[in-house]
Amino acid sequence: MSENLPPVQTQSQDPDQEHDHDHEALTSPLLPHYQRASNSTSQLAIVGVNVCPIESLDYETAENDFYKQDWRARDKIQNFQYIFMKWLLCFLIGCFVSVVGFCNNLAVENIAGVKFVITSNMMLTGRYEMAFLVFFLSNLVLTLFAAIITTFISPAAAGSGIPEVKAYLNGVDAPGIISLRTLIVKIIGSISAVSSSLLVGKAGPMMHIGACIASLLGQGGSRRYGLTWKWIRLFKNDRDRRDLVTCGSAAGIAAAFRAPVGGVLFALEEMASWWTSGLLWRAFFTTAVVAIILRALIDVCLSGKCGLFGKGGLIMFDVYSANISYHMADVPPVLLLGVVGGIFGSLYNFLLDKVLRVYAIINKKSVTYKIFIACTISIFTSCLLFGLPWLASCQPCPLDSTEDCPTIGRSGNYKKFQCPPGHYNDLASLIFNTNDDAIRNLFSKNTDAEFQHSTMLIFFVTCFILSIISYGVVAPAGLFVPVIVTGASYGRFVGMLFSSRTNLNHGLFAVLGAASFLGGSMRMTVSLCVIILELTNNLLLLPMIMIVLLVSKTVADAFNGNIYDLIMKAKGFPYLEAHVEPYMRQLTVADVVTGPLQVCHGNEKVGNIVHILKTTNHQGFPVIDEPPHSESPVLYGLILRAHLITLLKKRVFLRTPVRIGADAFRHFSADEFAKKGLGNVDKIEDIKLTEEEMEMFLDLHPFTNASPYTVVETMSLAKASTLFREVGLRHLLVIPKRTTGSPVVGILTRHDFMPEHVLGLHPLLQTRRNKLTHVRVTRSSTGLLNSTGRREVKISLSKIPKA
Amino acid sequence: MSENLPPVQTQSQDPDQEHDHDHEALTSPLLPHYQRASNSTSQLAIVGVNVCPIESLDYETAENDFYKQDWRARDKIQNFQYIFMKWLLCFLIGCFVSVVGFCNNLAVENIAGVKFVITSNMMLTGRYEMAFLVFFLSNLVLTLFAAIITTFISPAAAGSGIPEVKAYLNGVDAPGIISLRTLIVKIIGSISAVSSSLLVGKAGPMMHIGACIASLLGQGGSRRYGLTWKWIRLFKNDRDRRDLVTCGSAAGIAAAFRAPVGGVLFALEEMASWWTSGLLWRAFFTTAVVAIILRALIDVCLSGKCGLFGKGGLIMFDVYSANISYHMADVPPVLLLGVVGGIFGSLYNFLLDKVLRVYAIINKKSVTYKIFIACTISIFTSCLLFGLPWLASCQPCPLDSTEDCPTIGRSGNYKKFQCPPGHYNDLASLIFNTNDDAIRNLFSKNTDAEFQHSTMLIFFVTCFILSIISYGVVAPAGLFVPVIVTGASYGRFVGMLFSSRTNLNHGLFAVLGAASFLGGSMRMTVSLCVIILELTNNLLLLPMIMIVLLVSKTVADAFNGNIYDLIMKAKGFPYLEAHVEPYMRQLTVADVVTGPLQVCHGNEKVGNIVHILKTTNHQGFPVIDEPPHSESPVLYGLILRAHLITLLKKRVFLRTPVRIGADAFRHFSADEFAKKGLGNVDKIEDIKLTEEEMEMFLDLHPFTNASPYTVVETMSLAKASTLFREVGLRHLLVIPKRTTGSPVVGILTRHDFMPEHVLGLHPLLQTRRNKLTHVRVTRSSTGLLNSTGRREVKISLSKIPKA
């Protein structure tokens, strides 16, 4: 096959010289240090806590004759089915996600609630050691349970899942990101991790749960259990699945925060790489369903049938005060809050990234280590939460309070802890409580006198440390709530410092502090703004929140990136950025395309196909018609590995290399070419063929995508990258400028556009990268590959590029 | 040039037949009815009320050697300048737009306010005829003024401007859409049109004003008045200008509704065709600036220095009621509201579209007709507004009202009109008032008893009729406010009908009715939802508004399209849709590409270039290297007409056809190749060259975009369309599959993807379009063009395709 290809002649722009000097350019490499090698980027990534091989998704329609025939055969009923199913699936996603979100909250509130009620009652009667023991043991057991199910059943369920789903929506397919197992472990694990007083959130896991539910529904349930529906077959492709997952992740955030518009915007701003107005509408529909069902479920709970799930349920920190007003004098402290919040946010990202790398190294060693870390963090957290309140001095109860003081039972702002009657421990009110209640306390208005300076400072430092060390635990763990609680305590502390100079109350400062931390860490603007507004239910805060978000994001951007991008990079996902690196303008696609190429002929011998499939792990092969079948070698199209395997499995072989035409369609149904669910890939090794069959032929024409996207080899890499990203490709064929030799120079995949790869090929760019000087790249020869054509698939954590 | 090209050989897919029968296929056309002709789509569009030639914008980077050289020469300082200027420009856009928006409101409130105070005072003293005369004349004079300045100074300023700016952001460049003249006329015209009691809005014009301000700032002021700044040169390209205009339109909506988040989302959902997260952030920043400055300006006005601009200023219909609650019983009436609202919304779109077409035909006849229509509408409106309240019966003033009854002076819910003391005219309270006040009255809570059924019905019908006939007036006129006021009256009427069955107050029904009309007419979801929330300042309404929007949009989508799309189509803008028409999958690019092609050689004679430029109106030409300069004809790239004209103007010609290389750069500066502001195009006719110069040569290589996007002629039209739209192209080169003959088959432009063009070429598709049957398009020959190669540029309104 490709061994017969002549060496490919590539050339690129040199503006300073005449272009006709091809002979000279062909022999004198201008970048002598550079040895063209196979693509060196990793094809492995860390999914959850597991290292998995990754593939790209097929968002491009494989427009082969078979597909066209199938498409034409669709009648009105099938079109109606498709549209109906789209909306039905969105409706079902909304239903399931809202129910799961509600149950999740219900379970957490009840489990954590019972724990706090028991320990608080023991504290009231002075049995402090016993209280600590119960608190400590219940936390440890819950953490252990979450860690064990995550480790042994679905390691992909660890962490928040946002980086994984974000990578998925960018076109990265990793087994286990989205599966029934992951879903179940994520739900149960998230409940027990949050209930165990670890400082972890539930929003990220909810988003992942939403994505899993959406994808599973789109697959029509599990094939293994016979739960499939015929109408769903139209959704068996990556494009529709991507749209469903986008809706699912919007629904997840909407359910976590009861913020339907915020959920849509979060999916749009942070998660999705491609977006259409139709999708916006479906996502909006999905989150509307979530909002309505959640409201109905909460209505049910208002009558008191939900145990300890009362007001303390779904996050909704209603801070409305009609008489809110602010003036120019309030701006300087708010700006300061934003600046410092941005610095803290980027510091948070920096530390979290480092801690995760350390954890990843430890986690790799053995399962025991994973469990050990989880236990250590749980014990440390329990000790801090129980121990720190003893440092705080007891405060006398306010006389004019409308609440019970000290608090009796579940919720309330005045925890007694170890204090004498008539007093409360302000630190315990924050720290010895669920995170949701702590946030509510911090956000609440008319409580300016409740907390001491030292309390707030201790709480802030504790949260900052705990939120960084807790996220890496091998269990479902979100980042939103930890960041909000840390930011709120920081904001309230700043508010206390400025209380003489401003007439904003401390609760508002807490809201703005949370906004500044979110902005500094997650770097979103519109979606965070709307989420915070929906959480606090106060539109008058809007201009303030906008200022804070803008300032903190601007400041933090000067230091490092978005936390999710940092994690995604550390995990090794080949994420395609929308923007183009400047040095890509200086390169042509010929400078990065690697070879040699494996090609198929239009009528190919079965044995050759099997050989190609076995000796490479490429996922797409150019199909070329050569003499005598055509006058000169002509590129016919591109065929996918999955389709070749389907053809081989079917064993419809020909004795001679002829075209079969429409005959081909009789033997196949569209379902056989449909994209399987995640991770369900047929392997070439499973197909056993006889010697005789190996000598027969296959006509690949009807199954070849005859409209692959192509670029000429002189195309600038920047523009090819734009094409690749905007259209959402998996393979981009590079065709030669001159027409002697092979009609195709090579194939570009996602990995070829990764900066590490490009800079690895052209180290000069690396050294001059920040100088923006002129790098002359005139010519490079096609390179070498190891004998199997297999790309290097090593990963080492120390080699993962620094963000 | 192109005369020498061999007939182009094109071929396309036929899945049922063998592909080798090229000889046969070359001679037997399968579509005998079809005669390939030049692109028949119009290259004219109606901008405002003027018919103008339109062009596409250059969003693709012309990556020629000159550009690369210039880009490399950029140092850190220039990069800093660029980033700094980006943000500074956004800040300035925010400042200017908010100030204009504020002044706009201030002027309207004062002009309309004085008018209503004077007439109301006359009514109080019983001088009814005099009151009518003042009302009638002031309206007529204001309308006439608006119509005259629009007609004679800037016809492009007529209408809302949203369709025009939407087309601009999709890549359609029409002179006058965005200019200083349009800006000034739009501001003044909008103030007088709104003040003249026409039922027209100010949000659309504000959006257009924002876009104009953004574009003018991006051009660094006006060159004519010497107001240019050196740093701005980096923004002299269509991409940066597009981003600025997007920010400007977001700022415009934000200023009109005081809805910063809604403004960003409106720009994202409705206006922009391309969007990046960086742009999202800048748009958010711009609207944040708007929100803050507006707040500061309103703070100034609160002290009473703004004349009649009091509470009645910027729209902000605060309907907060803390005890809002709704249950399952309220859902059926709300659903019904949504369904009927959707039907009315689509009916509204249908009628408005028809009325606009009639107006366009009349307007074409002469200027007098335009003015005549404006006067007629003004007189009709004045008569209705003054006459209808006489039909309503007087209501006794409520005893427990907190307001004065009847109202004295400017604002208030109880207009006395002709009623005896102690009574008020409820219809006059709505109709004899500014639209903003009418909406506020309709939205207000605790006013369930204020209006009678008949009043609300009369008001609804009046608004529905007036809003349809008023939009087409030759003056700046928005659609948002008319739709809101019509929808609110409809909603309130429905609320009255259901008042016994639901415990929602009528004000909430009015809000939901407005939402249903907006959803039914404008078909947005997220942005409308947020705008309504920001207008009414009540987040608890969210689930209800979501349901209503979803229902009304779904119902209305069954009948026709979004109002802005309908208007855009009627106006003839070649808008590129994001989705692909199904029949495009059955065609290849070779089936639609029109010829013959005009090409340039790498070293071209000046005379030939002048000839090509004079005899065609193409905007881009492929550059081909032919023997003896290369072994075989090779496509070097694409050169733009604007760049050719720049080269000719500079007269740096060569005596012999050689390559000049880096020498070329000495003679030119990047500014000369920068894209001029809108409408400032150099014409080939203005360049006079001597006979001797005509015989000299130009080396086009350094100025040719060597990385044009290309597709192979067998590429499916659907995929080429996706590429064209997603990457934002102006020209897409079609290259041949086989390499005999010319290296380029043709060029696709925006017009070639228009459904009218494609269906015009393949009438069979038209007839079978809705049947989704298999259309066989196997082969088509390249067609004829009239002698000049000029495309037909006729337009007739009756031929504009129905939406």
Tab-separated table of N, CA and C in Angstrom, chain A residues 143-206:
chain	number	residue	atom	x	y	z
A	143	THR	N	-17.172	8.607	53.539
A	143	THR	CA	-16.087	8.872	52.591
A	143	THR	C	-15.544	7.567	52.027
A	144	LEU	N	-15.307	6.605	52.923
A	144	LEU	CA	-14.788	5.310	52.493
A	144	LEU	C	-15.706	4.660	51.480
A	145	PHE	N	-17.002	4.714	51.764
A	145	PHE	CA	-17.963	4.116	50.855
A	145	PHE	C	-17.869	4.756	49.467
A	146	ALA	N	-17.848	6.100	49.454
A	146	ALA	CA	-17.759	6.805	48.173
A	146	ALA	C	-16.466	6.434	47.453
A	147	ALA	N	-15.357	6.395	48.201
A	147	ALA	CA	-14.067	6.114	47.568
A	147	ALA	C	-14.017	4.691	47.041
A	148	ILE	N	-14.580	3.766	47.793
A	148	ILE	CA	-14.496	2.359	47.375
A	148	ILE	C	-15.344	2.100	46.133
A	149	ILE	N	-16.588	2.612	46.115
A	149	ILE	CA	-17.382	2.346	44.910
A	149	ILE	C	-16.764	3.043	43.707
A	150	THR	N	-16.204	4.212	43.925
A	150	THR	CA	-15.589	4.909	42.790
A	150	THR	C	-14.383	4.130	42.279
A	151	THR	N	-13.533	3.706	43.196
A	151	THR	CA	-12.308	3.024	42.792
A	151	THR	C	-12.604	1.703	42.091
A	152	PHE	N	-13.518	0.925	42.661
A	152	PHE	CA	-13.687	-0.431	42.148
A	152	PHE	C	-14.760	-0.553	41.073
A	153	ILE	N	-15.723	0.324	41.070
A	153	ILE	CA	-16.787	0.172	40.074
A	153	ILE	C	-16.588	1.111	38.888
A	154	SER	N	-16.357	2.379	39.152
A	154	SER	CA	-16.190	3.301	38.017
A	154	SER	C	-15.231	4.432	38.364
A	155	PRO	N	-13.937	4.230	38.108
A	155	PRO	CA	-12.970	5.297	38.407
A	155	PRO	C	-13.261	6.568	37.610
A	156	ALA	N	-13.984	6.418	36.486
A	156	ALA	CA	-14.285	7.608	35.676
A	156	ALA	C	-15.232	8.558	36.391
A	157	ALA	N	-15.880	8.072	37.472
A	157	ALA	CA	-16.837	8.916	38.178
A	157	ALA	C	-16.174	9.842	39.180
A	158	ALA	N	-14.861	9.705	39.371
A	158	ALA	CA	-14.194	10.567	40.339
A	158	ALA	C	-14.146	11.998	39.833
A	159	GLY	N	-14.059	12.934	40.765
A	159	GLY	CA	-13.951	14.341	40.393
A	159	GLY	C	-15.282	14.923	39.963
A	160	SER	N	-15.206	16.100	39.371
A	160	SER	CA	-16.459	16.780	39.064
A	160	SER	C	-17.043	16.294	37.749
A	161	GLY	N	-16.197	15.844	36.831
A	161	GLY	CA	-16.705	15.409	35.543
A	161	GLY	C	-16.807	16.529	34.540
A	162	ILE	N	-16.705	17.768	34.996
A	162	ILE	CA	-16.830	18.874	34.037
A	162	ILE	C	-15.705	18.853	33.001
A	163	PRO	N	-14.425	18.661	33.412
A	163	PRO	CA	-13.386	18.610	32.368
A	163	PRO	C	-13.619	17.475	31.372
A	164	GLU	N	-14.064	16.329	31.863
A	164	GLU	CA	-14.284	15.188	30.977
A	164	GLU	C	-15.406	15.474	29.993
A	165	VAL	N	-16.518	15.988	30.500
A	165	VAL	CA	-17.652	16.242	29.605
A	165	VAL	C	-17.317	17.380	28.644
A	166	LYS	N	-16.567	18.344	29.125
A	166	LYS	CA	-16.155	19.441	28.249
A	166	LYS	C	-15.305	18.896	27.099
A	167	ALA	N	-14.394	17.974	27.436
A	167	ALA	CA	-13.572	17.362	26.392
A	167	ALA	C	-14.446	16.539	25.450
A	168	TYR	N	-15.420	15.828	26.019
A	168	TYR	CA	-16.331	15.030	25.184
A	168	TYR	C	-17.052	15.917	24.184
A	169	LEU	N	-17.537	17.055	24.659
A	169	LEU	CA	-18.278	17.955	23.776
A	169	LEU	C	-17.366	18.633	22.764
A	170	ASN	N	-16.064	18.573	23.003
A	170	ASN	CA	-15.101	19.082	22.027
A	170	ASN	C	-14.727	18.010	21.004
A	171	GLY	N	-15.191	16.782	21.246
A	171	GLY	CA	-14.929	15.721	20.278
A	171	GLY	C	-13.980	14.649	20.759
A	172	VAL	N	-13.713	14.585	22.068
A	172	VAL	CA	-12.812	13.564	22.596
A	172	VAL	C	-13.642	12.442	23.207
A	173	ASP	N	-13.403	11.250	22.720
A	173	ASP	CA	-14.175	10.100	23.164
A	173	ASP	C	-13.293	9.241	24.051
A	174	ALA	N	-13.644	9.105	25.307
A	174	ALA	CA	-12.891	8.221	26.189
A	174	ALA	C	-13.874	7.234	26.801
A	175	PRO	N	-13.518	5.978	26.878
A	175	PRO	CA	-14.460	5.002	27.412
A	175	PRO	C	-14.759	5.320	28.870
A	176	GLY	N	-16.002	5.172	29.247
A	176	GLY	CA	-16.351	5.326	30.644
A	176	GLY	C	-16.755	6.714	31.064
A	177	ILE	N	-16.433	7.733	30.241
A	177	ILE	CA	-16.870	9.082	30.632
A	177	ILE	C	-18.365	9.066	30.851
A	178	ILE	N	-19.042	8.423	29.931
A	178	ILE	CA	-20.495	8.449	29.944
A	178	ILE	C	-20.987	7.014	29.848
A	179	SER	N	-21.428	6.449	30.955
A	179	SER	CA	-21.938	5.080	30.938
A	179	SER	C	-22.869	4.888	32.117
A	180	LEU	N	-23.586	3.784	32.092
A	180	LEU	CA	-24.547	3.513	33.163
A	180	LEU	C	-23.839	3.375	34.510
A	181	ARG	N	-22.707	2.668	34.486
A	181	ARG	CA	-21.899	2.519	35.699
A	181	ARG	C	-21.500	3.847	36.294
A	182	THR	N	-20.921	4.688	35.425
A	182	THR	CA	-20.497	6.002	35.887
A	182	THR	C	-21.669	6.754	36.497
A	183	LEU	N	-22.810	6.653	35.822
A	183	LEU	CA	-23.994	7.363	36.305
A	183	LEU	C	-24.355	6.937	37.716
A	184	ILE	N	-24.428	5.616	37.915
A	184	ILE	CA	-24.877	5.119	39.223
A	184	ILE	C	-23.871	5.478	40.312
A	185	VAL	N	-22.584	5.243	40.010
A	185	VAL	CA	-21.561	5.565	41.003
A	185	VAL	C	-21.554	7.057	41.300
A	186	LYS	N	-21.752	7.845	40.257
A	186	LYS	CA	-21.732	9.292	40.453
A	186	LYS	C	-22.858	9.732	41.381
A	187	ILE	N	-24.044	9.162	41.170
A	187	ILE	CA	-25.183	9.564	42.014
A	187	ILE	C	-24.927	9.163	43.460
A	188	ILE	N	-24.647	7.874	43.672
A	188	ILE	CA	-24.500	7.384	45.052
A	188	ILE	C	-23.257	8.000	45.699
A	189	GLY	N	-22.162	8.016	44.935
A	189	GLY	CA	-20.915	8.547	45.476
A	189	GLY	C	-21.032	10.006	45.840
A	190	SER	N	-21.714	10.771	44.998
A	190	SER	CA	-21.853	12.195	45.277
A	190	SER	C	-22.644	12.408	46.561
A	191	ILE	N	-23.714	11.629	46.730
A	191	ILE	CA	-24.519	11.777	47.950
A	191	ILE	C	-23.663	11.503	49.174
A	192	SER	N	-22.915	10.388	49.134
A	192	SER	CA	-22.188	10.054	50.369
A	192	SER	C	-20.993	10.977	50.573
A	193	ALA	N	-20.338	11.414	49.490
A	193	ALA	CA	-19.199	12.319	49.669
A	193	ALA	C	-19.656	13.654	50.247
A	194	VAL	N	-20.758	14.187	49.726
A	194	VAL	CA	-21.224	15.480	50.233
A	194	VAL	C	-21.732	15.333	51.668
A	195	SER	N	-22.412	14.213	51.957
A	195	SER	CA	-22.932	14.007	53.307
A	195	SER	C	-21.822	13.835	54.325
A	196	SER	N	-20.641	13.433	53.858
A	196	SER	CA	-19.570	13.126	54.808
A	196	SER	C	-18.808	14.362	55.239
A	197	SER	N	-19.385	15.540	55.002
A	197	SER	CA	-18.781	16.804	55.431
A	197	SER	C	-17.465	17.140	54.750
A	198	LEU	N	-17.100	16.373	53.702
A	198	LEU	CA	-15.974	16.823	52.886
A	198	LEU	C	-16.385	18.125	52.226
A	199	LEU	N	-15.416	19.003	52.006
A	199	LEU	CA	-15.764	20.253	51.338
A	199	LEU	C	-15.772	20.032	49.823
A	200	VAL	N	-16.760	19.303	49.351
A	200	VAL	CA	-16.906	19.072	47.910
A	200	VAL	C	-18.326	19.450	47.514
A	201	GLY	N	-18.480	19.770	46.236
A	201	GLY	CA	-19.771	20.264	45.770
A	201	GLY	C	-20.575	19.198	45.078
A	202	LYS	N	-21.815	19.553	44.761
A	202	LYS	CA	-22.644	18.599	44.044
A	202	LYS	C	-23.024	19.107	42.666
A	203	ALA	N	-22.618	20.319	42.316
A	203	ALA	CA	-23.026	20.854	41.017
A	203	ALA	C	-22.290	20.162	39.877
A	204	GLY	N	-20.973	20.026	40.026
A	204	GLY	CA	-20.198	19.352	38.984
A	204	GLY	C	-20.704	17.932	38.741
A	205	PRO	N	-20.801	17.105	39.811
A	205	PRO	CA	-21.369	15.764	39.608
A	205	PRO	C	-22.769	15.792	38.991
A	206	MET	N	-23.595	16.754	39.374
A	206	MET	CA	-24.940	16.824	38.779
A	206	MET	C	-24.842	17.052	37.276
